[in-house]
Amino acid sequence: MDPRGSRWFHLYLCILSSIPLAIAASGNCSVAPLSLPWSNVTVSTNGVAVTRGIELGIGTPNQIFSLRPSTTLNNTRLSNVLDCVSEANTSCVGGKGGVYDSSRSSSFVASIKDRWNGSAADTETATGSYVYFNDIMEFQSNGTVWGFPVVEDSDLVSGTEAGLPLGLNSSFLAAVTEANVAPSKAWGLYAGDRSLSPVDGELTVGGYDPARVAGNFTTFPLGNWSLQQACPLQVTVSSITYDHPNGSSDSLLSENMIACVEPFQDRFTFTPYVASRFANITNYNSSYTNLTYPTSNAPDGSITITLDNNYTTVIPNSELVTLHRGSDQSGRYAITNSSIVDTAIESNANSNPATVQPLLGGMYLTFNYLLVDYESGQFQMAPAVPGTHISNPESLKKICTPTPSPSQSASPAPIASPAPSKSSHTGAIAGGTVGGVAGLAIIGAFIFLFLRHQRRRHGESTVAPTETTYPWSPSMQSPSMSDPQSPSELPLSLALSVHEVPGNSKSDAPPNFNTNS
């Protein structure tokens, strides 16, 4: 790429990164829901390191990441390649879900934190090292976002919590909505199954997959409780029982327990009292660690979790107890010891209760489909359809509130909008509630200067336009100046139709977030 063109592109990304993301309660209802599989992803160039998560391509050319969804994160957090010394350390790279190398991305733009367009909701530690930057993010055929906000997080004490942010102030949800890659910030999630017969999961942004829902949705209010981190998906557990094969049951809970529904962690984190009760009832041998047992003394019961509104989930023994697994030398999640079994309960019987934040993790969401719309102030759960399932993009249910006109004082109720013939799934983040107007003026001036600069260049250059590629799309040839899709002739919306995804049926109505099931 011509160095002058590179400077213009970096200036463009700098402008994007300086404009705050819109936090409006509306969306583009002509866009289809964004479907992202939760599966095994190869995250090293040598093909060895494999991590289960949501696959993202960041940078130019793409660096591949596999990130686990988290409702307690609001910014996309990545590990720096130096955290693993080099990419050749496949065990480390796989364990972190991929590592980022800014020197390999021609579209990397570092930012001052106060001018960065990410979320300010996440907290930092005194021991951490943080780099705030913007880059291109791609979802393969599902869409592209320019100027996406990312954090490089290197914490020598607590370690990097790399994850895909689905929190209350998620810059990821704001970005894909602002860039017209998803119709709204509502999302549905099936976590899949990590048993010995694994099943892929799926995240749907701007809707949900009704084929994964086995029953009626139950509505819960959003929570504001917090210990170490904010907990938007808060529930109250009224009963936990250990159910023996002979039909008898033992109670594990002495009083109501507030817990977070959090897909980032697969295990259950209960209170120290619950963990201690489970250990006693299952004859746990303290010579073993982390609630593991010899295969000859494996627990044979299941667990039933009941919430205060009688919403009940049964975790069968086949999921609760498995052969001991962990990260192998390649970073894969695999059986590491076939002589002992592991339980899906965090071993914290000796912990200080004040430091424990109970979590209903990914295993809980193997049996429950999660549907979240922060703007409604509620979230929903329903029993999930188990087993292998191939998602059909045309059957996804869209959740979207149309963008109000200036004369409207309030937004209409969420509806399923008519399906367009084609929908744009590529865009740049450029918007805001107040600063967006000024931002568009700045971008308009930039485009005018860029047009004039490009026309002068083309008057002097002898190189054909098709011999140059732009950094935001390695596979896309540079169009001529007369091409209406030329990046130098972008409209002020900065949307560019490159990837196309089928729309949804007009009859795709979302569940009612305002009625308790």
Coordinates of C-alpha atoms in Angstrom, one line a residue:
M1 CA 0.0 0.0 0.0
D2 CA 1.2 3.5 -0.8
P3 CA 2.6 5.2 2.4
R4 CA 0.4 8.3 1.8
G5 CA -2.7 6.1 1.5
S6 CA -1.7 4.3 4.8
R7 CA -1.5 7.7 6.5
W8 CA -4.9 8.6 5.3
F9 CA -6.4 5.3 6.5
H10 CA -4.8 5.7 10.0
L11 CA -6.2 9.2 10.2
Y12 CA -9.6 7.8 9.3
L13 CA -9.4 5.2 12.1
C14 CA -8.2 7.8 14.6
I15 CA -11.3 9.9 13.8
L16 CA -13.5 6.8 14.3
S17 CA -11.9 6.0 17.6
S18 CA -12.4 9.5 18.9
I19 CA -16.1 9.4 18.5
P20 CA -18.2 7.8 21.3
L21 CA -20.4 4.8 20.5
A22 CA -24.1 5.5 20.5
I23 CA -26.0 4.2 23.4
A24 CA -29.4 4.6 21.8
A25 CA -32.3 2.2 22.5
S26 CA -32.9 1.8 18.7
G27 CA -31.5 -0.3 16.0
N28 CA -31.5 -1.0 12.2
C29 CA -34.3 -3.5 11.8
S30 CA -33.4 -4.2 8.2
V31 CA -30.3 -6.0 9.4
A32 CA -30.4 -9.8 10.0
P33 CA -29.3 -11.1 13.5
L34 CA -25.6 -11.8 13.8
S35 CA -25.0 -15.5 14.4
L36 CA -21.6 -16.5 16.0
P37 CA -20.9 -20.2 16.7
W38 CA -19.3 -21.2 20.0
S39 CA -17.0 -23.9 18.9
N40 CA -13.3 -25.1 18.7
V41 CA -11.2 -22.6 17.0
T42 CA -7.6 -22.8 15.8
V43 CA -5.8 -19.8 17.2
S44 CA -2.2 -20.4 16.2
T45 CA -0.7 -20.1 12.7
N46 CA 0.9 -23.5 13.0
G47 CA -2.5 -25.1 13.5
V48 CA -1.8 -26.6 16.9
A49 CA -3.4 -24.4 19.5
V50 CA -7.2 -24.9 19.6
T51 CA -9.6 -23.1 22.0
R52 CA -13.3 -23.3 22.4
G53 CA -15.0 -19.9 22.0
I54 CA -16.5 -17.3 19.7
E55 CA -14.2 -16.9 16.6
L56 CA -13.1 -13.3 15.8
G57 CA -10.6 -12.0 13.3
I58 CA -8.8 -8.8 14.5
G59 CA -6.3 -6.8 12.5
T60 CA -5.0 -6.6 8.9
P61 CA -4.3 -9.4 8.1
N62 CA -6.6 -11.2 10.5
Q63 CA -5.2 -12.5 13.8
I64 CA -7.6 -15.3 15.0
F65 CA -9.1 -15.3 18.5
S66 CA -11.4 -17.6 20.3
L67 CA -13.1 -15.7 23.1
R68 CA -15.5 -17.0 25.8
P69 CA -18.6 -14.7 26.3
S70 CA -18.7 -12.8 29.6
T71 CA -21.5 -10.8 31.1
T72 CA -19.1 -9.1 33.6
L73 CA -16.9 -7.6 30.9
N74 CA -17.7 -4.5 28.9
N75 CA -14.6 -4.4 26.6
T76 CA -13.0 -7.0 24.4
R77 CA -9.8 -8.0 26.1
L78 CA -6.9 -9.7 24.5
S79 CA -3.5 -11.0 25.6
N80 CA -0.3 -9.6 24.1
V81 CA 1.9 -12.0 22.2
L82 CA 4.7 -11.3 24.6
D83 CA 2.6 -12.7 27.5
C84 CA 3.4 -16.1 25.9
V85 CA 7.0 -15.0 24.9
S86 CA 6.1 -16.0 21.3
E87 CA 3.4 -17.6 19.3
A88 CA 5.4 -20.8 19.3
N89 CA 4.3 -21.4 22.9
T90 CA 1.1 -23.1 21.8
S91 CA 0.0 -24.2 25.2
C92 CA 0.0 -20.6 26.4
V93 CA -1.5 -19.3 23.2
G94 CA -4.3 -21.9 23.3
G95 CA -5.0 -21.2 27.0
K96 CA -5.4 -17.5 26.3
G97 CA -7.6 -18.0 23.2
G98 CA -5.1 -16.3 20.9
V99 CA -2.6 -13.5 21.4
Y100 CA -2.4 -10.1 19.6
D101 CA 0.7 -8.7 17.9
S102 CA 0.2 -5.1 17.0
S103 CA 3.3 -5.1 14.7
R104 CA 1.5 -7.5 12.4
S105 CA -1.6 -5.4 11.8
S106 CA -1.4 -2.5 9.4
S107 CA -4.7 -1.2 10.7
F108 CA -3.7 -1.0 14.4
V109 CA -4.3 2.5 15.9
A110 CA -3.3 3.1 19.6
S111 CA -5.4 5.5 21.6
I112 CA -5.3 7.7 24.7
K113 CA -7.8 6.1 27.1
D114 CA -9.9 9.3 27.5
R115 CA -10.3 9.5 23.7
W116 CA -10.9 5.9 23.2
N117 CA -14.4 4.8 22.0
G118 CA -14.7 1.8 24.3
S119 CA -16.6 1.4 27.6
A120 CA -15.4 3.1 30.8
A121 CA -17.3 0.6 33.0
D122 CA -14.5 -2.0 33.4
T123 CA -12.2 -1.6 36.3
E124 CA -8.4 -1.9 36.2
T125 CA -5.9 -3.3 38.7
A126 CA -2.8 -1.5 40.0
T127 CA -0.7 -4.4 38.7
G128 CA -2.1 -4.5 35.2
S129 CA -0.7 -3.1 32.0
Y130 CA -3.3 -1.9 29.5
V131 CA -3.1 -0.7 25.9
Y132 CA -6.3 0.9 24.4
F133 CA -6.5 0.7 20.6
N134 CA -8.7 0.3 17.6
D135 CA -8.6 -2.1 14.8
I136 CA -10.7 -4.0 12.3
M137 CA -12.8 -6.9 13.5
E138 CA -14.3 -9.5 11.2
F139 CA -16.8 -12.3 11.7
Q140 CA -15.8 -14.2 8.5
S141 CA -18.9 -14.0 6.3
N142 CA -21.1 -12.5 9.0
G143 CA -19.7 -9.0 8.9
T144 CA -16.9 -6.5 9.5
V145 CA -16.5 -3.5 11.9
W146 CA -13.9 -0.8 11.3
G147 CA -12.5 1.1 14.3
F148 CA -13.4 -1.6 16.8
P149 CA -12.3 -0.8 20.4
V150 CA -10.0 -3.4 22.0
V151 CA -7.9 -3.6 25.2
E152 CA -4.6 -5.4 25.5
D153 CA -4.6 -6.6 29.1
S154 CA -1.5 -7.9 30.8
D155 CA -1.8 -8.4 34.5
L156 CA 1.2 -10.1 36.2
V157 CA -0.8 -10.9 39.3
S158 CA -4.3 -12.0 38.4
G159 CA -3.6 -12.9 34.8
T160 CA -5.4 -11.7 31.7
E161 CA -9.2 -12.3 31.5
A162 CA -9.5 -12.4 27.7
G163 CA -13.2 -12.5 26.8
L164 CA -16.0 -11.3 24.6
P165 CA -17.9 -8.6 26.5
L166 CA -21.6 -9.0 26.9
G167 CA -22.0 -6.8 29.9
L168 CA -24.5 -4.0 30.6
N169 CA -22.2 -1.4 29.0
S170 CA -20.7 -3.7 26.3
S171 CA -18.7 -1.8 23.7
F172 CA -18.9 -5.0 21.5
L173 CA -22.7 -4.9 21.5
A174 CA -22.7 -1.2 20.9
A175 CA -20.2 -1.5 18.1
V176 CA -21.9 -4.2 16.1
T177 CA -25.2 -2.4 16.3
E178 CA -23.7 1.0 15.5
A179 CA -21.9 -0.5 12.4
N180 CA -25.2 -2.2 11.2
V181 CA -23.7 -5.7 11.6
A182 CA -26.5 -6.6 14.1
P183 CA -30.0 -5.2 14.4
S184 CA -29.9 -4.5 18.1
K185 CA -27.9 -5.1 21.3
A186 CA -30.3 -7.9 22.5
W187 CA -28.7 -11.3 22.4
G188 CA -29.5 -15.0 22.8
L189 CA -27.0 -17.7 23.9
Y190 CA -26.8 -21.4 24.0
A191 CA -23.5 -22.4 25.7
G192 CA -23.3 -25.9 24.1
D193 CA -22.1 -28.9 25.9
R194 CA -18.5 -29.6 27.2
S195 CA -19.2 -33.2 28.2
L196 CA -17.2 -36.2 26.7
S197 CA -19.7 -35.8 23.7
P198 CA -19.3 -32.1 23.1
V199 CA -21.9 -30.0 21.3
D200 CA -21.2 -26.5 19.8
G201 CA -23.0 -23.5 21.2
E202 CA -24.1 -20.3 19.5
L203 CA -24.4 -16.5 20.3
T204 CA -27.0 -14.6 18.4
V205 CA -26.8 -10.8 18.5
G206 CA -30.0 -9.0 17.7
G207 CA -32.2 -12.0 18.2
Y208 CA -32.3 -15.6 19.3
D209 CA -32.6 -19.2 17.9
P210 CA -36.1 -20.6 18.6
A211 CA -35.0 -24.1 17.6
R212 CA -32.9 -24.1 20.8
V213 CA -35.8 -23.2 23.1
A214 CA -37.7 -26.2 24.6
G215 CA -40.3 -24.4 26.6
N216 CA -41.7 -21.1 27.7
F217 CA -39.4 -18.2 28.7
T218 CA -39.3 -17.1 32.3
T219 CA -38.5 -13.4 33.0
F220 CA -36.1 -12.1 35.5
P221 CA -35.2 -8.5 36.5
L222 CA -31.7 -7.2 35.9
G223 CA -29.5 -7.1 39.1
N224 CA -27.2 -4.4 40.4
W225 CA -25.5 -6.6 43.0
S226 CA -21.7 -6.6 42.9
L227 CA -18.8 -8.2 44.7
Q228 CA -15.6 -8.3 42.6
Q229 CA -17.5 -7.3 39.4
A230 CA -20.9 -6.1 38.3
C231 CA -23.6 -8.8 38.0
P232 CA -26.3 -7.9 35.5
L233 CA -27.8 -11.4 35.2
Q234 CA -28.6 -11.9 38.9
V235 CA -30.8 -14.7 40.3
T236 CA -31.8 -15.9 43.7
V237 CA -31.3 -19.6 44.4
S238 CA -33.7 -21.0 46.9
S239 CA -32.8 -24.7 46.8
I240 CA -29.9 -27.0 45.8
T241 CA -30.3 -30.7 46.3
Y242 CA -28.0 -33.7 45.7
D243 CA -30.2 -36.4 44.3
H244 CA -29.2 -40.0 44.8
P245 CA -30.0 -42.8 42.3
N246 CA -32.3 -44.4 44.8
G247 CA -34.6 -41.4 44.8
S248 CA -33.5 -39.8 48.1
S249 CA -32.1 -36.2 48.2
D250 CA -29.9 -34.2 50.5
S251 CA -30.2 -30.4 50.8
L252 CA -27.0 -28.5 50.1
L253 CA -28.3 -25.0 50.8
S254 CA -29.2 -23.6 54.2
E255 CA -30.5 -20.1 53.0
N256 CA -31.2 -18.3 49.8
M257 CA -28.1 -17.6 47.7
I258 CA -27.7 -14.8 45.2
A259 CA -25.8 -15.9 42.1
C260 CA -24.7 -14.6 38.7
V261 CA -25.6 -16.3 35.5
E262 CA -22.1 -16.1 33.8
P263 CA -21.1 -18.1 30.8
F264 CA -17.4 -17.2 31.0
Q265 CA -16.7 -19.9 33.6
D266 CA -17.9 -23.4 32.9
R267 CA -18.0 -24.6 36.5
F268 CA -20.5 -23.8 39.3
T269 CA -19.2 -21.6 42.1
F270 CA -21.4 -22.1 45.1
T271 CA -20.9 -20.7 48.6
P272 CA -18.3 -22.4 50.8
Y273 CA -21.1 -24.0 52.8
V274 CA -22.6 -25.7 49.7
A275 CA -19.2 -26.9 48.6
S276 CA -18.5 -28.3 52.1
R277 CA -21.9 -30.1 52.2
F278 CA -21.3 -31.6 48.7
A279 CA -17.9 -32.9 49.9
N280 CA -19.4 -34.5 53.0
I281 CA -22.3 -36.1 51.3
T282 CA -20.2 -37.6 48.5
N283 CA -17.4 -38.9 50.9
Y284 CA -14.8 -36.7 49.5
N285 CA -11.2 -37.7 50.4
S286 CA -9.2 -34.6 51.3
S287 CA -6.0 -36.2 50.1
Y288 CA -7.4 -35.4 46.6
T289 CA -7.7 -31.8 45.4
N290 CA -10.3 -29.6 43.8
L291 CA -13.2 -31.9 44.5
T292 CA -11.7 -34.7 42.4
Y293 CA -12.3 -38.4 43.3
P294 CA -10.8 -41.7 42.3
T295 CA -12.9 -43.4 39.6
S296 CA -13.8 -46.2 42.2
N297 CA -15.4 -43.6 44.4
A298 CA -17.0 -41.3 41.9
P299 CA -20.2 -39.5 43.0
D300 CA -23.2 -41.1 41.4
G301 CA -25.9 -38.4 42.0
S302 CA -27.3 -35.4 40.2
I303 CA -28.0 -31.9 41.3
T304 CA -31.2 -29.9 41.2
I305 CA -31.1 -26.1 41.3
T306 CA -34.3 -24.2 42.0
L307 CA -34.6 -20.4 41.8
D308 CA -36.9 -18.4 44.1
N309 CA -39.6 -18.3 41.4
N310 CA -39.6 -22.1 41.1
Y311 CA -37.6 -22.1 37.9
T312 CA -35.8 -25.5 38.2
T313 CA -32.8 -27.1 36.4
V314 CA -31.5 -30.6 36.8
I315 CA -27.7 -31.2 36.2
P316 CA -27.4 -35.0 35.4
N317 CA -24.6 -37.1 36.7
S318 CA -23.1 -37.5 33.2
E319 CA -22.5 -33.7 33.1
L320 CA -21.7 -33.2 36.8
V321 CA -19.0 -35.8 37.0
T322 CA -16.5 -36.5 34.2
L323 CA -12.9 -37.8 33.8
H324 CA -10.4 -35.2 34.8
R325 CA -9.8 -32.7 32.1
G326 CA -7.8 -29.5 31.5
S327 CA -5.5 -27.9 29.0
D328 CA -3.1 -30.2 27.3
Q329 CA 0.4 -29.3 26.0
S330 CA -1.3 -27.7 22.9
G331 CA -3.8 -25.7 24.9
R332 CA -6.7 -28.0 24.0
Y333 CA -9.3 -28.9 26.6
A334 CA -8.8 -32.6 26.9
I335 CA -8.7 -35.6 29.4
T336 CA -5.5 -35.2 31.3
N337 CA -5.9 -38.0 33.9
S338 CA -8.2 -41.0 33.3
S339 CA -7.7 -42.4 36.8
I340 CA -9.7 -39.7 38.6
V341 CA -13.0 -37.9 38.0
D342 CA -13.7 -34.2 38.3
T343 CA -16.9 -32.5 39.5
A344 CA -18.2 -29.3 38.0
I345 CA -18.2 -27.6 41.4
E346 CA -15.5 -25.1 42.4
S347 CA -13.6 -26.3 45.4
N348 CA -13.9 -23.4 47.8
A349 CA -15.0 -25.0 51.1
N350 CA -12.2 -23.3 53.0
S351 CA -12.7 -19.8 51.4
N352 CA -13.9 -16.7 53.2
P353 CA -17.6 -16.4 52.2
A354 CA -17.2 -12.7 51.8
T355 CA -14.8 -13.2 48.9
V356 CA -16.9 -15.7 47.0
Q357 CA -19.2 -14.6 44.2
P358 CA -21.5 -17.5 43.4
L359 CA -21.8 -18.3 39.7
L360 CA -24.1 -20.4 37.6
G361 CA -21.6 -21.0 34.7
G362 CA -21.5 -22.5 31.3
M363 CA -22.8 -25.9 32.5
Y364 CA -25.9 -24.3 33.8
L365 CA -26.4 -22.8 30.3
T366 CA -26.0 -26.2 28.7
F367 CA -29.6 -26.8 30.0
N368 CA -31.0 -23.3 29.7
Y369 CA -31.3 -20.9 26.8
L370 CA -30.4 -17.3 27.8
L371 CA -32.1 -14.3 26.2
V372 CA -30.9 -10.8 27.3
D373 CA -32.2 -7.3 26.4
Y374 CA -30.6 -4.8 28.7
E375 CA -32.7 -1.9 27.4
S376 CA -35.9 -3.7 28.6
G377 CA -34.4 -4.0 32.2
Q378 CA -35.0 -7.8 32.1
F379 CA -33.6 -11.1 30.9
Q380 CA -35.2 -14.4 30.2
M381 CA -34.4 -18.1 30.5
A382 CA -36.0 -21.2 29.1
P383 CA -35.1 -24.9 29.0
A384 CA -32.7 -25.5 26.1
V385 CA -33.0 -28.2 23.4
P386 CA -30.0 -30.4 24.0
G387 CA -27.9 -32.2 21.3
T388 CA -26.3 -31.2 18.0
H389 CA -28.2 -28.6 16.0
I390 CA -27.4 -26.7 12.8
S391 CA -28.6 -23.1 13.0
N392 CA -30.6 -21.8 10.0
P393 CA -30.0 -18.0 9.6
E394 CA -33.5 -17.6 8.1
S395 CA -35.2 -19.1 11.2
L396 CA -33.6 -16.8 13.7
K397 CA -36.0 -14.5 15.6
K398 CA -35.1 -10.8 15.4
I399 CA -35.4 -8.5 18.3
C400 CA -35.3 -4.8 17.3
T401 CA -36.8 -1.5 18.1
P402 CA -36.9 0.8 15.0
T403 CA -34.9 4.0 15.1
P404 CA -37.4 6.8 16.2
S405 CA -37.8 9.8 14.0
P406 CA -37.0 13.3 15.5
S407 CA -40.7 13.9 16.1
Q408 CA -41.1 10.8 18.2
S409 CA -40.8 11.3 21.9
A410 CA -40.7 7.6 22.8
S411 CA -39.5 4.4 21.1
P412 CA -42.1 1.8 20.0
A413 CA -42.2 -1.6 21.6
P414 CA -39.8 -4.2 20.2
I415 CA -41.0 -5.7 16.9
A416 CA -39.8 -8.1 14.3
S417 CA -39.1 -6.0 11.2
P418 CA -39.8 -7.1 7.6
A419 CA -37.0 -9.0 6.0
P420 CA -35.0 -7.1 3.4
S421 CA -33.8 -8.8 0.2
K422 CA -30.2 -8.1 1.2
S423 CA -28.7 -6.6 4.3
S424 CA -25.4 -4.8 4.9
H425 CA -23.1 -6.5 7.4
T426 CA -20.1 -4.2 7.1
G427 CA -19.8 -0.8 8.8
A428 CA -17.6 1.6 10.7
I429 CA -18.3 2.8 14.2
A430 CA -19.2 6.5 13.9
G431 CA -22.0 7.8 16.1
G432 CA -23.0 9.2 19.4
T433 CA -25.9 10.8 21.2
V434 CA -24.5 14.3 21.2
G435 CA -21.0 14.1 19.9
G436 CA -22.1 12.2 16.8
V437 CA -23.2 15.3 15.0
A438 CA -19.9 16.9 15.4
G439 CA -18.2 13.6 14.5
L440 CA -20.1 13.4 11.3
A441 CA -19.0 16.9 10.4
I442 CA -15.4 16.0 11.0
I443 CA -15.7 12.8 9.0
G444 CA -17.4 14.8 6.1
A445 CA -14.4 17.2 6.0
F446 CA -12.1 14.2 6.1
I447 CA -13.8 12.6 3.2
F448 CA -13.7 15.8 1.2
L449 CA -10.0 16.1 1.7
F450 CA -9.4 12.4 1.1
L451 CA -11.4 12.7 -2.2
R452 CA -9.3 15.7 -3.4
H453 CA -6.1 14.0 -2.4
Q454 CA -7.0 10.7 -4.2
R455 CA -8.0 12.6 -7.4
R456 CA -4.7 14.4 -7.4
R457 CA -2.9 11.1 -6.8
H458 CA -4.7 9.4 -9.6
G459 CA -3.9 12.3 -12.0
E460 CA -0.2 11.7 -11.3
S461 CA -0.1 7.9 -10.9
T462 CA 0.6 5.4 -13.6
V463 CA -0.4 2.3 -11.5
A464 CA -3.8 0.8 -12.3
P465 CA -6.2 1.0 -9.3
T466 CA -6.6 -2.8 -9.3
E467 CA -3.0 -3.2 -8.4
T468 CA -3.5 -1.8 -4.9
T469 CA -5.4 -3.3 -2.0
Y470 CA -6.8 -1.4 1.0
P471 CA -5.9 -2.6 4.5
W472 CA -9.4 -3.0 5.8
S473 CA -10.2 -5.9 3.4
P474 CA -7.2 -7.9 2.2
S475 CA -9.3 -9.8 -0.3
M476 CA -11.0 -6.7 -1.7
Q477 CA -9.4 -5.0 -4.7
S478 CA -9.2 -1.2 -4.7
P479 CA -12.1 0.1 -6.9
S480 CA -11.9 2.9 -9.3
M481 CA -12.9 6.4 -8.3
S482 CA -16.1 6.1 -10.4
D483 CA -17.1 3.0 -8.5
P484 CA -20.0 4.1 -6.1
Q485 CA -18.7 1.6 -3.5
S486 CA -15.2 3.2 -3.4
P487 CA -14.1 3.8 0.2
S488 CA -13.2 7.4 -0.7
E489 CA -16.8 8.0 -1.6
L490 CA -18.5 6.6 1.5
P491 CA -21.7 8.4 2.6
L492 CA -21.7 10.0 6.1
S493 CA -23.2 6.8 7.5
L494 CA -19.9 5.1 6.7
A495 CA -21.7 1.9 5.9
L496 CA -20.3 -0.3 3.1
S497 CA -22.2 -3.3 1.7
V498 CA -19.6 -6.0 1.3
H499 CA -20.9 -9.1 3.1
E500 CA -24.6 -10.1 2.6
V501 CA -26.6 -12.3 4.9
P502 CA -30.2 -13.4 4.3
G503 CA -32.9 -11.6 6.3
N504 CA -35.6 -13.0 8.5
S505 CA -39.2 -13.7 8.0
K506 CA -41.7 -10.9 8.9
S507 CA -43.4 -13.3 11.2
D508 CA -40.3 -13.6 13.4
A509 CA -41.8 -12.0 16.6
P510 CA -39.6 -11.8 19.7
P511 CA -40.8 -13.1 23.1
N512 CA -42.5 -10.6 25.4
F513 CA -40.0 -9.1 27.8
N514 CA -42.7 -7.3 29.7
T515 CA -44.8 -10.3 30.8
N516 CA -43.7 -12.9 33.4
S517 CA -44.1 -16.4 32.0

